[in-house]
mmCIF file of C-alpha atoms and ligand atoms in Angstrom:
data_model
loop_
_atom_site.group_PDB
_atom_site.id
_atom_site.type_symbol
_atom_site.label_atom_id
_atom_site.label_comp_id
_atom_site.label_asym_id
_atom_site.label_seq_id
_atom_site.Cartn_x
_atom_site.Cartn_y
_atom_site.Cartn_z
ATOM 1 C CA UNK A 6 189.404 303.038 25.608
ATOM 2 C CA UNK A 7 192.399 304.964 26.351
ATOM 3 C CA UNK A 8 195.409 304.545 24.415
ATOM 4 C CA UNK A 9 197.393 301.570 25.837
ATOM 5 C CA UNK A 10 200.479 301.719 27.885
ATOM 6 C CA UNK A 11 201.553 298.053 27.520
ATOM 7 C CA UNK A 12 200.916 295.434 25.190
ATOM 8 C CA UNK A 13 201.415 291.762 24.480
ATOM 9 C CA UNK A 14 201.172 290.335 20.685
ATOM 10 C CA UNK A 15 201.068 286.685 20.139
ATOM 11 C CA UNK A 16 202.704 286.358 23.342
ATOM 12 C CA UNK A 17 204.057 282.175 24.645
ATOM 13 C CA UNK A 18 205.687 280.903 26.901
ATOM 14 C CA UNK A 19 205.910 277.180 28.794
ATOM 15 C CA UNK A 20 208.123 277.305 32.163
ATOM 16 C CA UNK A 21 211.426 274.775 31.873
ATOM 17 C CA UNK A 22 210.810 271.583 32.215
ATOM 18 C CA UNK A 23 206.632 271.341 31.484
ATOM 19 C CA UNK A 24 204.624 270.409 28.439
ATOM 20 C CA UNK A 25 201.431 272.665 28.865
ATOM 21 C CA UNK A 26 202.187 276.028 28.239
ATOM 22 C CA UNK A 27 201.567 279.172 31.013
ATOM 23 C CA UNK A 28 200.844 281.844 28.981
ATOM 24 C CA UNK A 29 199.358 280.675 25.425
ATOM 25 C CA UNK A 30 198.803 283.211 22.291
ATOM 26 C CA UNK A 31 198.308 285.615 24.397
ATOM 27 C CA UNK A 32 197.007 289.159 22.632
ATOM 28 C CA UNK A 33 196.081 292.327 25.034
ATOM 29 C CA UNK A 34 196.395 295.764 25.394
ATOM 30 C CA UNK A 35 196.263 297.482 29.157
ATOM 31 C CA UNK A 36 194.722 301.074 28.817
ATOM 32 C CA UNK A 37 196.872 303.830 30.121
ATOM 33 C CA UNK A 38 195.059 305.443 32.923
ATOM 34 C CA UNK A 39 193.144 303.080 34.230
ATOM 35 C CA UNK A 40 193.082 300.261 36.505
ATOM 36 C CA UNK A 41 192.954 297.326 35.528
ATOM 37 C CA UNK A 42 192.358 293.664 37.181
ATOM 38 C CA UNK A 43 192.965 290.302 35.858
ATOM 39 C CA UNK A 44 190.879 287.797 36.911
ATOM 40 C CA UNK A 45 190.590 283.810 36.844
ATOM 41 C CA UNK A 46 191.354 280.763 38.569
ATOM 42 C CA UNK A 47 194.385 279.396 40.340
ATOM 43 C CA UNK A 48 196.830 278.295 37.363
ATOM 44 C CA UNK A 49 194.945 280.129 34.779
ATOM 45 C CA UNK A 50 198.560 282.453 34.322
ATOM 46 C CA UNK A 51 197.704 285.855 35.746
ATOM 47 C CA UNK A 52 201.805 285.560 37.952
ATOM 48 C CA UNK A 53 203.379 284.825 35.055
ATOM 49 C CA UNK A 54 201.787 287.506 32.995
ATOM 50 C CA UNK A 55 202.885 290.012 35.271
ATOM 51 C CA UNK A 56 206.348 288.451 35.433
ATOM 52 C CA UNK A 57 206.448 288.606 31.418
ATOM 53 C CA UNK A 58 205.400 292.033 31.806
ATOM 54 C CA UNK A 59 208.092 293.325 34.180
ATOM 55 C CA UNK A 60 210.731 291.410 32.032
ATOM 56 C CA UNK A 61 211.284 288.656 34.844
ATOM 57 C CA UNK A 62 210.770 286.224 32.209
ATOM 58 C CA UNK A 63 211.489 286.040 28.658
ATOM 59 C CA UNK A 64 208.603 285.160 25.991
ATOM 60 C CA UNK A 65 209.334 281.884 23.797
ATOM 61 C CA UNK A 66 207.031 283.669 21.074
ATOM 62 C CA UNK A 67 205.540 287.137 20.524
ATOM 63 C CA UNK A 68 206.258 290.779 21.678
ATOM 64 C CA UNK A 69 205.945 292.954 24.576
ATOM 65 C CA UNK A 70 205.796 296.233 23.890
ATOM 66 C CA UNK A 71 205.724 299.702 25.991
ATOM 67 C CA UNK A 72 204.098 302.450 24.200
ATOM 68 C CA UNK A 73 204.955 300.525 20.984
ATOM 69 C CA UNK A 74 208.084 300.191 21.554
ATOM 70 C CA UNK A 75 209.359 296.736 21.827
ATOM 71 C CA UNK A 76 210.925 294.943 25.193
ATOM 72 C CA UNK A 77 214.383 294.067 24.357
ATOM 73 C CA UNK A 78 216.614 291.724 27.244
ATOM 74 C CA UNK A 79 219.672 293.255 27.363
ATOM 75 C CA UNK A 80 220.990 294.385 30.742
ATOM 76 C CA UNK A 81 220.761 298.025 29.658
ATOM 77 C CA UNK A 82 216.999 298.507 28.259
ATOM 78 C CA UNK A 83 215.484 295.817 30.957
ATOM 79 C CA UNK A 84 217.095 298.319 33.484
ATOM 80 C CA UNK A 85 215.068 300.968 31.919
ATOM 81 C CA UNK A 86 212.036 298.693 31.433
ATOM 82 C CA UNK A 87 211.615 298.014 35.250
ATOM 83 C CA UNK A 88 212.380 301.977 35.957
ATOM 84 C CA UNK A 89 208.694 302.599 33.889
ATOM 85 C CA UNK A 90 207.226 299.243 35.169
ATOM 86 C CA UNK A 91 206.899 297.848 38.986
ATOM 87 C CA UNK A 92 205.636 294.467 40.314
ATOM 88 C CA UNK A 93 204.980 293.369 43.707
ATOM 89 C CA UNK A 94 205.299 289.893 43.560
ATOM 90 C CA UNK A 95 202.281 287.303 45.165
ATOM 91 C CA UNK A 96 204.809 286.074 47.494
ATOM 92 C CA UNK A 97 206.426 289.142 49.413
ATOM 93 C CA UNK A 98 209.413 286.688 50.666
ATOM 94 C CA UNK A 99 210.850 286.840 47.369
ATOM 95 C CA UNK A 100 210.451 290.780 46.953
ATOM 96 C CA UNK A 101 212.679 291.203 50.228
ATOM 97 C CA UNK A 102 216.007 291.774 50.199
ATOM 98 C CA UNK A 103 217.626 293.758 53.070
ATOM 99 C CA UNK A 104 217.681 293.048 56.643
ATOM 100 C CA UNK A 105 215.601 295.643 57.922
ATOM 101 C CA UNK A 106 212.112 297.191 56.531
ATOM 102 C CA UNK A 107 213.761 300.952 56.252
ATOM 103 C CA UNK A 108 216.796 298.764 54.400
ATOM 104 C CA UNK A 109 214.937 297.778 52.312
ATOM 105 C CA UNK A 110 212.939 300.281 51.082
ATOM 106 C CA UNK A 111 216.025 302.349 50.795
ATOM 107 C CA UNK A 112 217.464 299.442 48.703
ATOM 108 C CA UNK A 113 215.212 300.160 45.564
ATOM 109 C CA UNK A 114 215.523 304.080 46.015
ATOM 110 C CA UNK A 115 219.300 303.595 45.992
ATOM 111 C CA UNK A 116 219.032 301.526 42.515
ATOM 112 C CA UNK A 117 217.172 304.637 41.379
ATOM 113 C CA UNK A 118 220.536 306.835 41.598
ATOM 114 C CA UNK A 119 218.505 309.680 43.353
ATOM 115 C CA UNK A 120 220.004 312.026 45.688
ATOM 116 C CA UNK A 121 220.762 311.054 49.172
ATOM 117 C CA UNK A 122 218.488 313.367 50.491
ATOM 118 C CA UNK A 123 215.619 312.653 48.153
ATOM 119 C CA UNK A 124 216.111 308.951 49.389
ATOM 120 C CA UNK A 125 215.524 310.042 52.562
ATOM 121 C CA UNK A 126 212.356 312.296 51.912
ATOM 122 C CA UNK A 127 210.943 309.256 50.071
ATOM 123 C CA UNK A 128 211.699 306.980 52.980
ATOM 124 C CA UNK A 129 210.102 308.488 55.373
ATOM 125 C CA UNK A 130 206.759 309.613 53.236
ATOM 126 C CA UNK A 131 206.719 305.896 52.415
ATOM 127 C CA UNK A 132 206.608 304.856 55.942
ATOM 128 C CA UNK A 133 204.082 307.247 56.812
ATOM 129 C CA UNK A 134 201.985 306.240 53.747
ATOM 130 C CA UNK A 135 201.954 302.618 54.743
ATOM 131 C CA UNK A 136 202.291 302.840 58.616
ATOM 132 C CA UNK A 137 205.249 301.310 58.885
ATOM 133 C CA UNK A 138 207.220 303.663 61.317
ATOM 134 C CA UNK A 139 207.064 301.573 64.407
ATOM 135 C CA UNK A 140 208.721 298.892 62.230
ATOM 136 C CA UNK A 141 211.246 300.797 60.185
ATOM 137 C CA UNK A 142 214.269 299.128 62.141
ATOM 138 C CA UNK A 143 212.901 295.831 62.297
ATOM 139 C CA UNK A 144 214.669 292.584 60.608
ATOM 140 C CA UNK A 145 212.054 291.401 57.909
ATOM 141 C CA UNK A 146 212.045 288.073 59.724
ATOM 142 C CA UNK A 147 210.404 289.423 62.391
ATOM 143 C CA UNK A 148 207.288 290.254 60.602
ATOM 144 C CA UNK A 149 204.073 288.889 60.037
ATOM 145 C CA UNK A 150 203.195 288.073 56.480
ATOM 146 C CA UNK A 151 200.697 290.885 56.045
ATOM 147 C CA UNK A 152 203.729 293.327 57.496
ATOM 148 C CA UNK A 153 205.929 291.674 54.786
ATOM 149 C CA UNK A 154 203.783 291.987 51.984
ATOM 150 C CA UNK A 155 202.751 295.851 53.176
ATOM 151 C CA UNK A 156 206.916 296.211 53.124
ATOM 152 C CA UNK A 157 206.843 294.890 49.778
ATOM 153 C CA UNK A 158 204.233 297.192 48.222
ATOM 154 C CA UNK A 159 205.678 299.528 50.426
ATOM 155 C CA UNK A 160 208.838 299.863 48.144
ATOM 156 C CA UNK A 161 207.426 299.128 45.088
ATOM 157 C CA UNK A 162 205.319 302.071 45.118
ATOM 158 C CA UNK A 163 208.136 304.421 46.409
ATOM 159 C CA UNK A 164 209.922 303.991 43.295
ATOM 160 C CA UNK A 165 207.090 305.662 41.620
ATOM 161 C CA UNK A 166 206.546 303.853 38.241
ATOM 162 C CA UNK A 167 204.682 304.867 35.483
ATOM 163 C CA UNK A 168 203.275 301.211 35.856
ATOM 164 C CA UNK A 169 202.390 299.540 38.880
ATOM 165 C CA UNK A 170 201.844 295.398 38.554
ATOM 166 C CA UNK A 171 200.295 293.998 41.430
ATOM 167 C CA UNK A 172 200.073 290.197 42.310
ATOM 168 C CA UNK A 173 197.220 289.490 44.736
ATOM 169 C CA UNK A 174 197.940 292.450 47.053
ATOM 170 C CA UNK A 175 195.538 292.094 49.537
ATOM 171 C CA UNK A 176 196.389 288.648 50.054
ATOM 172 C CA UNK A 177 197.019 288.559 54.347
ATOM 173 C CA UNK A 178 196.251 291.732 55.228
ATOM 174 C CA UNK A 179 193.387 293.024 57.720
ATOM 175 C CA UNK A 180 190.471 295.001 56.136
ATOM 176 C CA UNK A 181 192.067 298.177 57.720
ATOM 177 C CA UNK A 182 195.551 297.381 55.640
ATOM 178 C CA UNK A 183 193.030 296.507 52.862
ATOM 179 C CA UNK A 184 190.987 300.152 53.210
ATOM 180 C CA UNK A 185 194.878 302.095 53.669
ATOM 181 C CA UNK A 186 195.883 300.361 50.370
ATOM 182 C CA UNK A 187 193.393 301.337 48.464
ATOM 183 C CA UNK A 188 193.545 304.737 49.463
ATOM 184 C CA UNK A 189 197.292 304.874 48.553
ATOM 185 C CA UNK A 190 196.730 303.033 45.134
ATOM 186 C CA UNK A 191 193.731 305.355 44.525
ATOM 187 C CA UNK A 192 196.272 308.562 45.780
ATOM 188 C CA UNK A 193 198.890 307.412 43.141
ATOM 189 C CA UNK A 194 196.001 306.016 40.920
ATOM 190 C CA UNK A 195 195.086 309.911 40.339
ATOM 191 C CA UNK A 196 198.474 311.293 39.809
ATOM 192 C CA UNK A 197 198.455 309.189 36.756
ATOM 193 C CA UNK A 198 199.900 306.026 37.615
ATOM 194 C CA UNK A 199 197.581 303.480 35.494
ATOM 195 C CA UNK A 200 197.488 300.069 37.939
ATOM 196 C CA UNK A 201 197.398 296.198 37.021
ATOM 197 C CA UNK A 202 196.318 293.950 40.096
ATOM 198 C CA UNK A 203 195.672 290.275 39.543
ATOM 199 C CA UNK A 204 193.394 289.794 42.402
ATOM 200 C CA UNK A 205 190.830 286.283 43.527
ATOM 201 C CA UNK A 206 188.854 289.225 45.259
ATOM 202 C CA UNK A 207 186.167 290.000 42.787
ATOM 203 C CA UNK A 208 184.024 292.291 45.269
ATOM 204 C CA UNK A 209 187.201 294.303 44.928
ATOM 205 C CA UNK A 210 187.224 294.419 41.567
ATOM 206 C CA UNK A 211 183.903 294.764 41.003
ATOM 207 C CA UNK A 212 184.160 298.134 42.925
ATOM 208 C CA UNK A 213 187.411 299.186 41.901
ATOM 209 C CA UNK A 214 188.572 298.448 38.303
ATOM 210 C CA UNK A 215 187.498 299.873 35.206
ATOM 211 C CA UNK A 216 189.004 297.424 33.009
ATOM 212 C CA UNK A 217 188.911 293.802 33.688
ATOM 213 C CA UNK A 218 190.892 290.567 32.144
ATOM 214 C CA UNK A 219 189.765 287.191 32.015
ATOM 215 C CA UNK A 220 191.838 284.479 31.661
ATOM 216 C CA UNK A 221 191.628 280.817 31.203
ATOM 217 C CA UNK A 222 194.316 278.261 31.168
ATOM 218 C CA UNK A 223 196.385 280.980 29.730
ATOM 219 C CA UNK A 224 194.694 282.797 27.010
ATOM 220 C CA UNK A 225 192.530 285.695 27.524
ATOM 221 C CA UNK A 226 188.758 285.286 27.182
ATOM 222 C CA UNK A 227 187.865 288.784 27.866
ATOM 223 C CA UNK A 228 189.164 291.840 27.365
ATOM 224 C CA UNK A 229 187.128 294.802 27.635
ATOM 225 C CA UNK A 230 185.349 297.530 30.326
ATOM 226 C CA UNK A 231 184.923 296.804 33.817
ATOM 227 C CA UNK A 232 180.678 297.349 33.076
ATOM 228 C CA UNK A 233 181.143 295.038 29.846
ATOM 229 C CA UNK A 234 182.549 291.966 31.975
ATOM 230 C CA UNK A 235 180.314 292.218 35.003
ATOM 231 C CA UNK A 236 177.480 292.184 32.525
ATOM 232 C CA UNK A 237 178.441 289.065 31.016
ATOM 233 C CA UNK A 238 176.742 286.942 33.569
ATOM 234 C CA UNK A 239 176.657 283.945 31.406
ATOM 235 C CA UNK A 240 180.564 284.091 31.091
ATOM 236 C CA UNK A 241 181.308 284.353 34.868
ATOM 237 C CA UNK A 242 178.826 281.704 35.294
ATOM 238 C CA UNK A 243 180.368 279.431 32.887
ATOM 239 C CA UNK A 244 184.034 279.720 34.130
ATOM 240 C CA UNK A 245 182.249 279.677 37.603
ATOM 241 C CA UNK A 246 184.792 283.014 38.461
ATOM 242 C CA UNK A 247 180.876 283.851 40.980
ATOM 243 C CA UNK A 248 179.230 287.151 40.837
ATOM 244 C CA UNK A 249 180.364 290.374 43.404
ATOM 245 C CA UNK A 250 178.248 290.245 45.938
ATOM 246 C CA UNK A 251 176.426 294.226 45.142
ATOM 247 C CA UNK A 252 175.448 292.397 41.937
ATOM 248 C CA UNK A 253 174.433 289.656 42.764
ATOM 249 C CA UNK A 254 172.145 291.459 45.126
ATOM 250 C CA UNK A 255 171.054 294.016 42.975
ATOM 251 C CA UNK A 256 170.333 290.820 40.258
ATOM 252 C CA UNK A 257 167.937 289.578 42.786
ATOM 253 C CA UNK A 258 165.649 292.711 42.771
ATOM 254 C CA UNK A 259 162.576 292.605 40.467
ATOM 255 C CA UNK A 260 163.735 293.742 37.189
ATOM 256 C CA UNK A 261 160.673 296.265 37.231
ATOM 257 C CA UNK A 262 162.739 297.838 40.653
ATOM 258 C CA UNK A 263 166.131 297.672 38.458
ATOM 259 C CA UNK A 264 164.456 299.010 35.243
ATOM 260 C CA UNK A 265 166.918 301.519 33.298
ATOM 261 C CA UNK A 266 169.682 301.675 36.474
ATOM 262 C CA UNK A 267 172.996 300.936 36.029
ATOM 263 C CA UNK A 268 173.859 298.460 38.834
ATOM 264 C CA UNK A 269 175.598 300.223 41.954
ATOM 265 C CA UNK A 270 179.681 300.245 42.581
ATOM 266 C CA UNK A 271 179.624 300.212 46.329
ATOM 267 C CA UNK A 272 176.832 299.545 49.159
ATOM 268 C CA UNK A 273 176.699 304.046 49.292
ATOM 269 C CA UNK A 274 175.239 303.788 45.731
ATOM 270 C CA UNK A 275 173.334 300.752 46.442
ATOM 271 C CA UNK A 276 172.186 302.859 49.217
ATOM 272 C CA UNK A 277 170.991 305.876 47.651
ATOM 273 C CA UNK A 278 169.490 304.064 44.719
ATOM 274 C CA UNK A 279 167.460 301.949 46.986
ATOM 275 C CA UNK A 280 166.188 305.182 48.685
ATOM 276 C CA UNK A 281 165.185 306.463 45.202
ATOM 277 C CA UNK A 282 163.289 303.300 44.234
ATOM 278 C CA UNK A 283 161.712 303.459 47.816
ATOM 279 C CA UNK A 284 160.025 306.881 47.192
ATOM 280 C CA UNK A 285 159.127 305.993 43.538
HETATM 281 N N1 ATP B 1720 208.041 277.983 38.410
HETATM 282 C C1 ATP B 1720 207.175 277.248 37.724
HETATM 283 N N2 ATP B 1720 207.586 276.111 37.101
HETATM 284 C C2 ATP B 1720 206.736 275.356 36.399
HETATM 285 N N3 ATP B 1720 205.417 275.667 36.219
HETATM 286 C C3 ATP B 1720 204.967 276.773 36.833
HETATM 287 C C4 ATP B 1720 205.811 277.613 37.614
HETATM 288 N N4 ATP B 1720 205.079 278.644 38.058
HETATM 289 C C5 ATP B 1720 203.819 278.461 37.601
HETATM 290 N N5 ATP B 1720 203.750 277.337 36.859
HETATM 291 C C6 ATP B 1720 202.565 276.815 36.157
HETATM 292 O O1 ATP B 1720 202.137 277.804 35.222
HETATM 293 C C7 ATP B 1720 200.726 277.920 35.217
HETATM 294 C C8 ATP B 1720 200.334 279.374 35.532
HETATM 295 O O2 ATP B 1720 200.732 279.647 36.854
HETATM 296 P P1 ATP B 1720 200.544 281.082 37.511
HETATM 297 O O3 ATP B 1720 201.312 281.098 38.790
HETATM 298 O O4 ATP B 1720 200.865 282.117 36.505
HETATM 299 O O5 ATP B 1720 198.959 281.081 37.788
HETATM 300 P P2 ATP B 1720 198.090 282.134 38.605
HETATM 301 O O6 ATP B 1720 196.914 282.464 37.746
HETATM 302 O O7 ATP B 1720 198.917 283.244 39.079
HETATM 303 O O8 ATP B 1720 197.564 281.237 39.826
HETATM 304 P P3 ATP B 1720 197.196 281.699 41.331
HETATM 305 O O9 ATP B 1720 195.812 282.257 41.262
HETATM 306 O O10 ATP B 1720 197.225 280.398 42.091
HETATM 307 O O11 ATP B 1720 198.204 282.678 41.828
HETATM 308 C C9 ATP B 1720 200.199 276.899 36.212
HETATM 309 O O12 ATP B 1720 199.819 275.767 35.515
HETATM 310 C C10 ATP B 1720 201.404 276.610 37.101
HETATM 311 O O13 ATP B 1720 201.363 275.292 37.568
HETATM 312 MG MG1 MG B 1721 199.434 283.926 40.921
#
C-alpha cells in the first residue's frame, strides 16, 4: 500500500439535531496514488465522509489529517486545506454558484489568485475537456442535471488538486458523459492526482478502483485492495452491496475453466482469457 495522503483517526460526528451518529469511530487511511471508491448503501455515510474530508464539516471526535499533519478550522489553514483537497458534491445544485457555466468555472480559478491569463488558458482547456463549449454562456438554470453536474466536476477538476473527492459522479449522465469522465479522471489520475469517488455503481468500481471502502451505518468494514474486497464474496453477500457483473460471470464458470486466473477487469480481458481457455 502506498503511503497515505489522508487520514481519519477515531473520527465522530452526529449531524444537529439527530441521535444516531453519521460517521461513527471511524479509522482509515486513503493511499496516495491510487483510486479509491467507497462503497455501501444509501445512509451508510460515504457524503458526509467526503464532507469531513474537505473540511465542510467539523468532527465532534477524532482527527483528520493530510500527510500527518492535522486539519485545523481556522479560516486561514481550511483555505489551504481545500487548495490540496476538491469535492464535487452528490448534488451539483449546491456546487453552483455563478450565473453562467464559463462564470462559474472562472469563479473557482479566480479564488485560486492565478494570473488572468492562466484563468483563461484553464477555462478554455476545461471546456474542451468536458465538452462544454456550446454551453459556456449559458445560465446554469438552463441546464439539464447531467450538464449541471458535468459543470460541477467541470470546475472542480480545473482547480487541479492534489486530491480529488467525488460524490456519485456519474449519477445523470449518459454512458458517453460516463466514458469522457473516465477518460479525464484517468488523464489527471496519471499525472498523479490520487481520486476518492463514492459511487452505487459497483461495475464501475469493480473495473476502475484499486482500493475499495466499505461502509456500514457509518463505520468502515473494509479497508483494503480493490482484488482483496471483490474476493470477499461472503462480505458483499452479507451486506447484500451484489457482485459486478464480470464477476459474477466469471464465478459462474467451472472452477476447473477458472483454475489459477485472476478474474478479468473489463469484458477485453474477459475476452482474451476466454479465447485462451477455448484453445486449452
Ligand atoms: N443534513 C443532514 N441532517 C441530518 N442528518 C443527515 C443529514 N445528511 C445526512 N444525514 C444522515 O446521515 C446519515 C449518512 O448520510 P449520508 O448522506 O452521508 O449517506 P450516503 O452514504 O452518502 O447515502 P447515499 O448513498 O444515499 O448518498 C444518514 O443516516 C442520513 O440520514
Ligand atoms: Mg451520499
Amino acid at each position: 500500500m502506498n503511503p497515505s495522503i489522508l487520514q481519519f483517526e477515531n473520527v465522530s460526528y452526529t449531524y444537529p439535531g439527530v441521535h444516531k451518529p453519521a460517521i461513527v469511530d471511524l479509522t482509515l487511511a486513503i493511499p496516495a496514488r491510487t483510486k479509491t471508491a467507497i462503497l455501501g448503501h444509501n445512509g451508510c455515510g460515504k457524503s458526509t465522509l467526503l464532507l469531513l474530508a474537505d473540511g465542510l464539516y467539523r468532527c465532534d471526535t477524532g482527527l483528520i489529517y493530510w500527510q500527518g499533519e492535522p486539519l485545523q478550522y481556522q479560516a486561514r489553514s481550511l483555505n489551504q486545506w481545500r487548495q490540496r483537497i476538491g469535492l464535487a458534491f452528490q448534488d451539483p445544485e449546491q456546487q453552483l454558484v455563478a450565473a453562467t457555466v464559463a462564470e462559474d468555472i472562472s469563479y473557482g480559478l479566480c479564488n485560486l489568485q492565478l494570473s488572468q491569463a492562466e484563468i483563461a488558458q484553464r477555462l478554455q482547456q476545461t471546456l474542451l475537456d468536458f465538452n462544454l463549449q456550446e454551453l459556456a454562456n449559458q445560465p446554469l438554470h438552463y441546464l439539464s442535471l447531467g450538464q449541471k453536474r458535468r459543470v460541477a466536476l467541470a470546475g472542480v477538476m480545473a482547480l487541479k488538486p492534489e486530491l480529488l473527492l467525488l460524490d456519485e459522479p456519474t449519477a445523470y449522465l449518459d454512458r458517453l458523459q460516463t466514458r469522457h469522465l473516465m477518460q479525464e479522471l484517468d488523464r489527471i489520475y496519471h499525472h498523479g492526482t490520487t481520486i476518492v469517488m463514492a459511487t452505487h455503481d459497483l461495475d464501475l468500481a469493480y473495473t476502475w478502483a484499486d482500493w475499495v471502502i466499505v461502509l456500514h451505518e457509518g463505520r468502515s468494514l473494509m479497508s483494503a485492495s480493490a482484488d482483496r474486497v471483490f474476493n470477499n464474496v461472503a462480505l458483499l453477500e452479507q451486506l447484500e452491496l451484489g457482485m459486478p457483473t464480470l464477476l459474477e460471470i466469471w464465478n459462474a464458470l467451472p472452477m476447473a475453466l477458472r483454475d489459477r486466473q485472476n478474474p478479468p477487469k473489463t469484458v477485453a480481458q474477459l475476452r482474451s482469457l476466454w479465447c485462451n481457455i477455448s484453445q486449452v
